[in-house]
Amino acid sequence: DGGVIKIPDIGIVRSLFVYQNSLIVIASNGVWTISGGSRGPFKADDYEVRKISDIATLSPSSLCSRRGAPIWWAEDAIFTIQFDPQNDAFTVTSISDERIATFIKAVPLDNRQYVKGLYDSRSDVIYWLYKSDAIVSPADSYAYNSILALNGITGAFYPWSFSTNGELSIRGFIYVRTPSGETDPVVKFIV
């Protein structure tokens, strides 16, 4: 059909995410859902837009899907979206406030916009690459020295750090699966 969905007051759209029967829009100034209107499923001429939170993200690359649910770094915490069937509504919930709020806030604010996330479905762990010390130059923005991991089964967070010698630096990572499925998938770091 083509067309445009207007969302008044939305900032910069950082990420789109399909969750259940809705499209989740995560922007620089909040989170919105776009879903079917009064007559059921989403249609080009019948839809509903709802703002569900003022929580946003600085880093669209931090967003991961864990078993179909989005999880991302915001300015001062890590958030996910949950669906409440009794109220037929989505809620944005912090998963880090009660456990690692001080740790998240210790990461320099400027660095949080460069966080990259990856979900390892085999081990049910989300990894976020980040830089723990101050960014000195623009080229330094994507040179990472730390990982924060979230174990999906236990809910435990645990950090890693890398020693950097100046010659090599970690620039990102990918989750590699072989098409045949004969070997286990692995996380590979880009240097």
PDB file of N, CA and C in Angstrom, residues 73 75-78 96-109 112 115 128-132 145-150 157-161:
ATOM      1  N   TRP A  73      19.861  -0.795  26.377  1.00  0.00           N
ATOM      2  CA  TRP A  73      20.452   0.184  27.293  1.00  0.00           C
ATOM      3  C   TRP A  73      19.765   1.514  27.053  1.00  0.00           C
ATOM      4  N   GLU A  75      19.510   5.624  28.989  1.00  0.00           N
ATOM      5  CA  GLU A  75      20.486   6.574  29.517  1.00  0.00           C
ATOM      6  C   GLU A  75      21.069   6.126  30.846  1.00  0.00           C
ATOM      7  N   ASP A  76      20.231   5.543  31.723  1.00  0.00           N
ATOM      8  CA  ASP A  76      20.726   5.210  33.059  1.00  0.00           C
ATOM      9  C   ASP A  76      20.332   3.827  33.561  1.00  0.00           C
ATOM     10  N   ALA A  77      19.860   2.961  32.672  1.00  0.00           N
ATOM     11  CA  ALA A  77      19.473   1.608  33.084  1.00  0.00           C
ATOM     12  C   ALA A  77      19.286   0.738  31.846  1.00  0.00           C
ATOM     13  N   ILE A  78      19.036  -0.545  32.087  1.00  0.00           N
ATOM     14  CA  ILE A  78      18.724  -1.491  31.017  1.00  0.00           C
ATOM     15  C   ILE A  78      17.246  -1.842  31.147  1.00  0.00           C
ATOM     16  N   SER A  96      17.709  -3.539  35.526  1.00  0.00           N
ATOM     17  CA  SER A  96      19.004  -3.309  36.159  1.00  0.00           C
ATOM     18  C   SER A  96      18.936  -2.447  37.413  1.00  0.00           C
ATOM     19  N   ASP A  97      17.870  -1.703  37.619  1.00  0.00           N
ATOM     20  CA  ASP A  97      17.811  -0.749  38.735  1.00  0.00           C
ATOM     21  C   ASP A  97      18.081  -1.376  40.097  1.00  0.00           C
ATOM     22  N   GLU A  98      17.483  -2.496  40.362  1.00  0.00           N
ATOM     23  CA  GLU A  98      17.607  -3.089  41.696  1.00  0.00           C
ATOM     24  C   GLU A  98      18.908  -3.861  41.897  1.00  0.00           C
ATOM     25  N   ARG A  99      19.651  -4.094  40.813  1.00  0.00           N
ATOM     26  CA  ARG A  99      20.839  -4.932  40.943  1.00  0.00           C
ATOM     27  C   ARG A  99      22.145  -4.242  40.578  1.00  0.00           C
ATOM     28  N   ILE A 100      22.157  -3.469  39.479  1.00  0.00           N
ATOM     29  CA  ILE A 100      23.434  -2.911  39.023  1.00  0.00           C
ATOM     30  C   ILE A 100      23.321  -1.433  38.632  1.00  0.00           C
ATOM     31  N   ALA A 101      22.450  -0.696  39.267  1.00  0.00           N
ATOM     32  CA  ALA A 101      22.247   0.722  38.924  1.00  0.00           C
ATOM     33  C   ALA A 101      23.548   1.519  39.045  1.00  0.00           C
ATOM     34  N   THR A 102      24.292   1.310  40.101  1.00  0.00           N
ATOM     35  CA  THR A 102      25.547   2.033  40.305  1.00  0.00           C
ATOM     36  C   THR A 102      26.559   1.673  39.224  1.00  0.00           C
ATOM     37  N   PHE A 103      26.598   0.408  38.837  1.00  0.00           N
ATOM     38  CA  PHE A 103      27.519  -0.052  37.796  1.00  0.00           C
ATOM     39  C   PHE A 103      27.211   0.647  36.467  1.00  0.00           C
ATOM     40  N   ILE A 104      25.939   0.684  36.072  1.00  0.00           N
ATOM     41  CA  ILE A 104      25.540   1.318  34.809  1.00  0.00           C
ATOM     42  C   ILE A 104      25.904   2.800  34.832  1.00  0.00           C
ATOM     43  N   LYS A 105      25.622   3.466  35.935  1.00  0.00           N
ATOM     44  CA  LYS A 105      25.890   4.904  36.025  1.00  0.00           C
ATOM     45  C   LYS A 105      27.382   5.219  36.051  1.00  0.00           C
ATOM     46  N   ALA A 106      28.229   4.236  36.342  1.00  0.00           N
ATOM     47  CA  ALA A 106      29.679   4.442  36.326  1.00  0.00           C
ATOM     48  C   ALA A 106      30.236   4.456  34.904  1.00  0.00           C
ATOM     49  N   VAL A 107      29.493   3.915  33.946  1.00  0.00           N
ATOM     50  CA  VAL A 107      29.908   3.982  32.539  1.00  0.00           C
ATOM     51  C   VAL A 107      29.659   5.421  32.082  1.00  0.00           C
ATOM     52  N   PRO A 108      30.678   6.099  31.539  1.00  0.00           N
ATOM     53  CA  PRO A 108      30.486   7.495  31.135  1.00  0.00           C
ATOM     54  C   PRO A 108      29.287   7.659  30.196  1.00  0.00           C
ATOM     55  N   LEU A 109      28.482   8.675  30.444  1.00  0.00           N
ATOM     56  CA  LEU A 109      27.258   8.898  29.679  1.00  0.00           C
ATOM     57  C   LEU A 109      27.517   8.967  28.182  1.00  0.00           C
ATOM     58  N   ARG A 112      27.664   5.547  26.448  1.00  0.00           N
ATOM     59  CA  ARG A 112      26.457   4.705  26.375  1.00  0.00           C
ATOM     60  C   ARG A 112      25.793   4.745  25.007  1.00  0.00           C
ATOM     61  N   VAL A 115      27.160   1.650  22.851  1.00  0.00           N
ATOM     62  CA  VAL A 115      27.018   0.276  23.338  1.00  0.00           C
ATOM     63  C   VAL A 115      26.458  -0.610  22.224  1.00  0.00           C
ATOM     64  N   TRP A 128      26.808  -7.055  26.082  1.00  0.00           N
ATOM     65  CA  TRP A 128      26.881  -5.667  25.637  1.00  0.00           C
ATOM     66  C   TRP A 128      28.324  -5.206  25.686  1.00  0.00           C
ATOM     67  N   LEU A 129      28.871  -4.799  24.548  1.00  0.00           N
ATOM     68  CA  LEU A 129      30.203  -4.204  24.488  1.00  0.00           C
ATOM     69  C   LEU A 129      30.101  -2.731  24.852  1.00  0.00           C
ATOM     70  N   TYR A 130      31.028  -2.248  25.650  1.00  0.00           N
ATOM     71  CA  TYR A 130      31.068  -0.830  25.981  1.00  0.00           C
ATOM     72  C   TYR A 130      32.490  -0.428  26.326  1.00  0.00           C
ATOM     73  N   LYS A 131      32.724   0.856  26.360  1.00  0.00           N
ATOM     74  CA  LYS A 131      34.024   1.397  26.749  1.00  0.00           C
ATOM     75  C   LYS A 131      33.871   1.949  28.156  1.00  0.00           C
ATOM     76  N   SER A 132      34.707   1.481  29.066  1.00  0.00           N
ATOM     77  CA  SER A 132      34.549   1.860  30.475  1.00  0.00           C
ATOM     78  C   SER A 132      35.234   3.170  30.842  1.00  0.00           C
ATOM     79  N   ASN A 145      36.506  -1.956  25.547  1.00  0.00           N
ATOM     80  CA  ASN A 145      37.400  -2.656  26.470  1.00  0.00           C
ATOM     81  C   ASN A 145      36.642  -3.458  27.527  1.00  0.00           C
ATOM     82  N   SER A 146      35.307  -3.497  27.426  1.00  0.00           N
ATOM     83  CA  SER A 146      34.524  -4.187  28.457  1.00  0.00           C
ATOM     84  C   SER A 146      33.255  -4.798  27.879  1.00  0.00           C
ATOM     85  N   ILE A 147      32.751  -5.793  28.599  1.00  0.00           N
ATOM     86  CA  ILE A 147      31.473  -6.426  28.276  1.00  0.00           C
ATOM     87  C   ILE A 147      30.667  -6.536  29.560  1.00  0.00           C
ATOM     88  N   LEU A 148      29.375  -6.276  29.435  1.00  0.00           N
ATOM     89  CA  LEU A 148      28.434  -6.605  30.501  1.00  0.00           C
ATOM     90  C   LEU A 148      27.568  -7.720  29.956  1.00  0.00           C
ATOM     91  N   ALA A 149      27.509  -8.833  30.673  1.00  0.00           N
ATOM     92  CA  ALA A 149      26.720  -9.989  30.248  1.00  0.00           C
ATOM     93  C   ALA A 149      25.521 -10.149  31.167  1.00  0.00           C
ATOM     94  N   LEU A 150      24.418 -10.603  30.595  1.00  0.00           N
ATOM     95  CA  LEU A 150      23.206 -10.904  31.348  1.00  0.00           C
ATOM     96  C   LEU A 150      22.816 -12.335  31.054  1.00  0.00           C
ATOM     97  N   PHE A 157      23.907 -10.523  36.239  1.00  0.00           N
ATOM     98  CA  PHE A 157      24.766  -9.681  35.420  1.00  0.00           C
ATOM     99  C   PHE A 157      26.199  -9.949  35.825  1.00  0.00           C
ATOM    100  N   TYR A 158      27.120  -9.943  34.869  1.00  0.00           N
ATOM    101  CA  TYR A 158      28.539 -10.056  35.200  1.00  0.00           C
ATOM    102  C   TYR A 158      29.373  -9.337  34.144  1.00  0.00           C
ATOM    103  N   PRO A 159      30.379  -8.581  34.597  1.00  0.00           N
ATOM    104  CA  PRO A 159      31.232  -7.826  33.678  1.00  0.00           C
ATOM    105  C   PRO A 159      32.492  -8.592  33.294  1.00  0.00           C
ATOM    106  N   TRP A 160      33.015  -8.250  32.121  1.00  0.00           N
ATOM    107  CA  TRP A 160      34.328  -8.696  31.677  1.00  0.00           C
ATOM    108  C   TRP A 160      35.092  -7.450  31.266  1.00  0.00           C
ATOM    109  N   SER A 161      36.400  -7.550  31.271  1.00  0.00           N
ATOM    110  CA  SER A 161      37.197  -6.471  30.693  1.00  0.00           C
ATOM    111  C   SER A 161      38.318  -7.090  29.866  1.00  0.00           C
TER     112      SER A 161
END
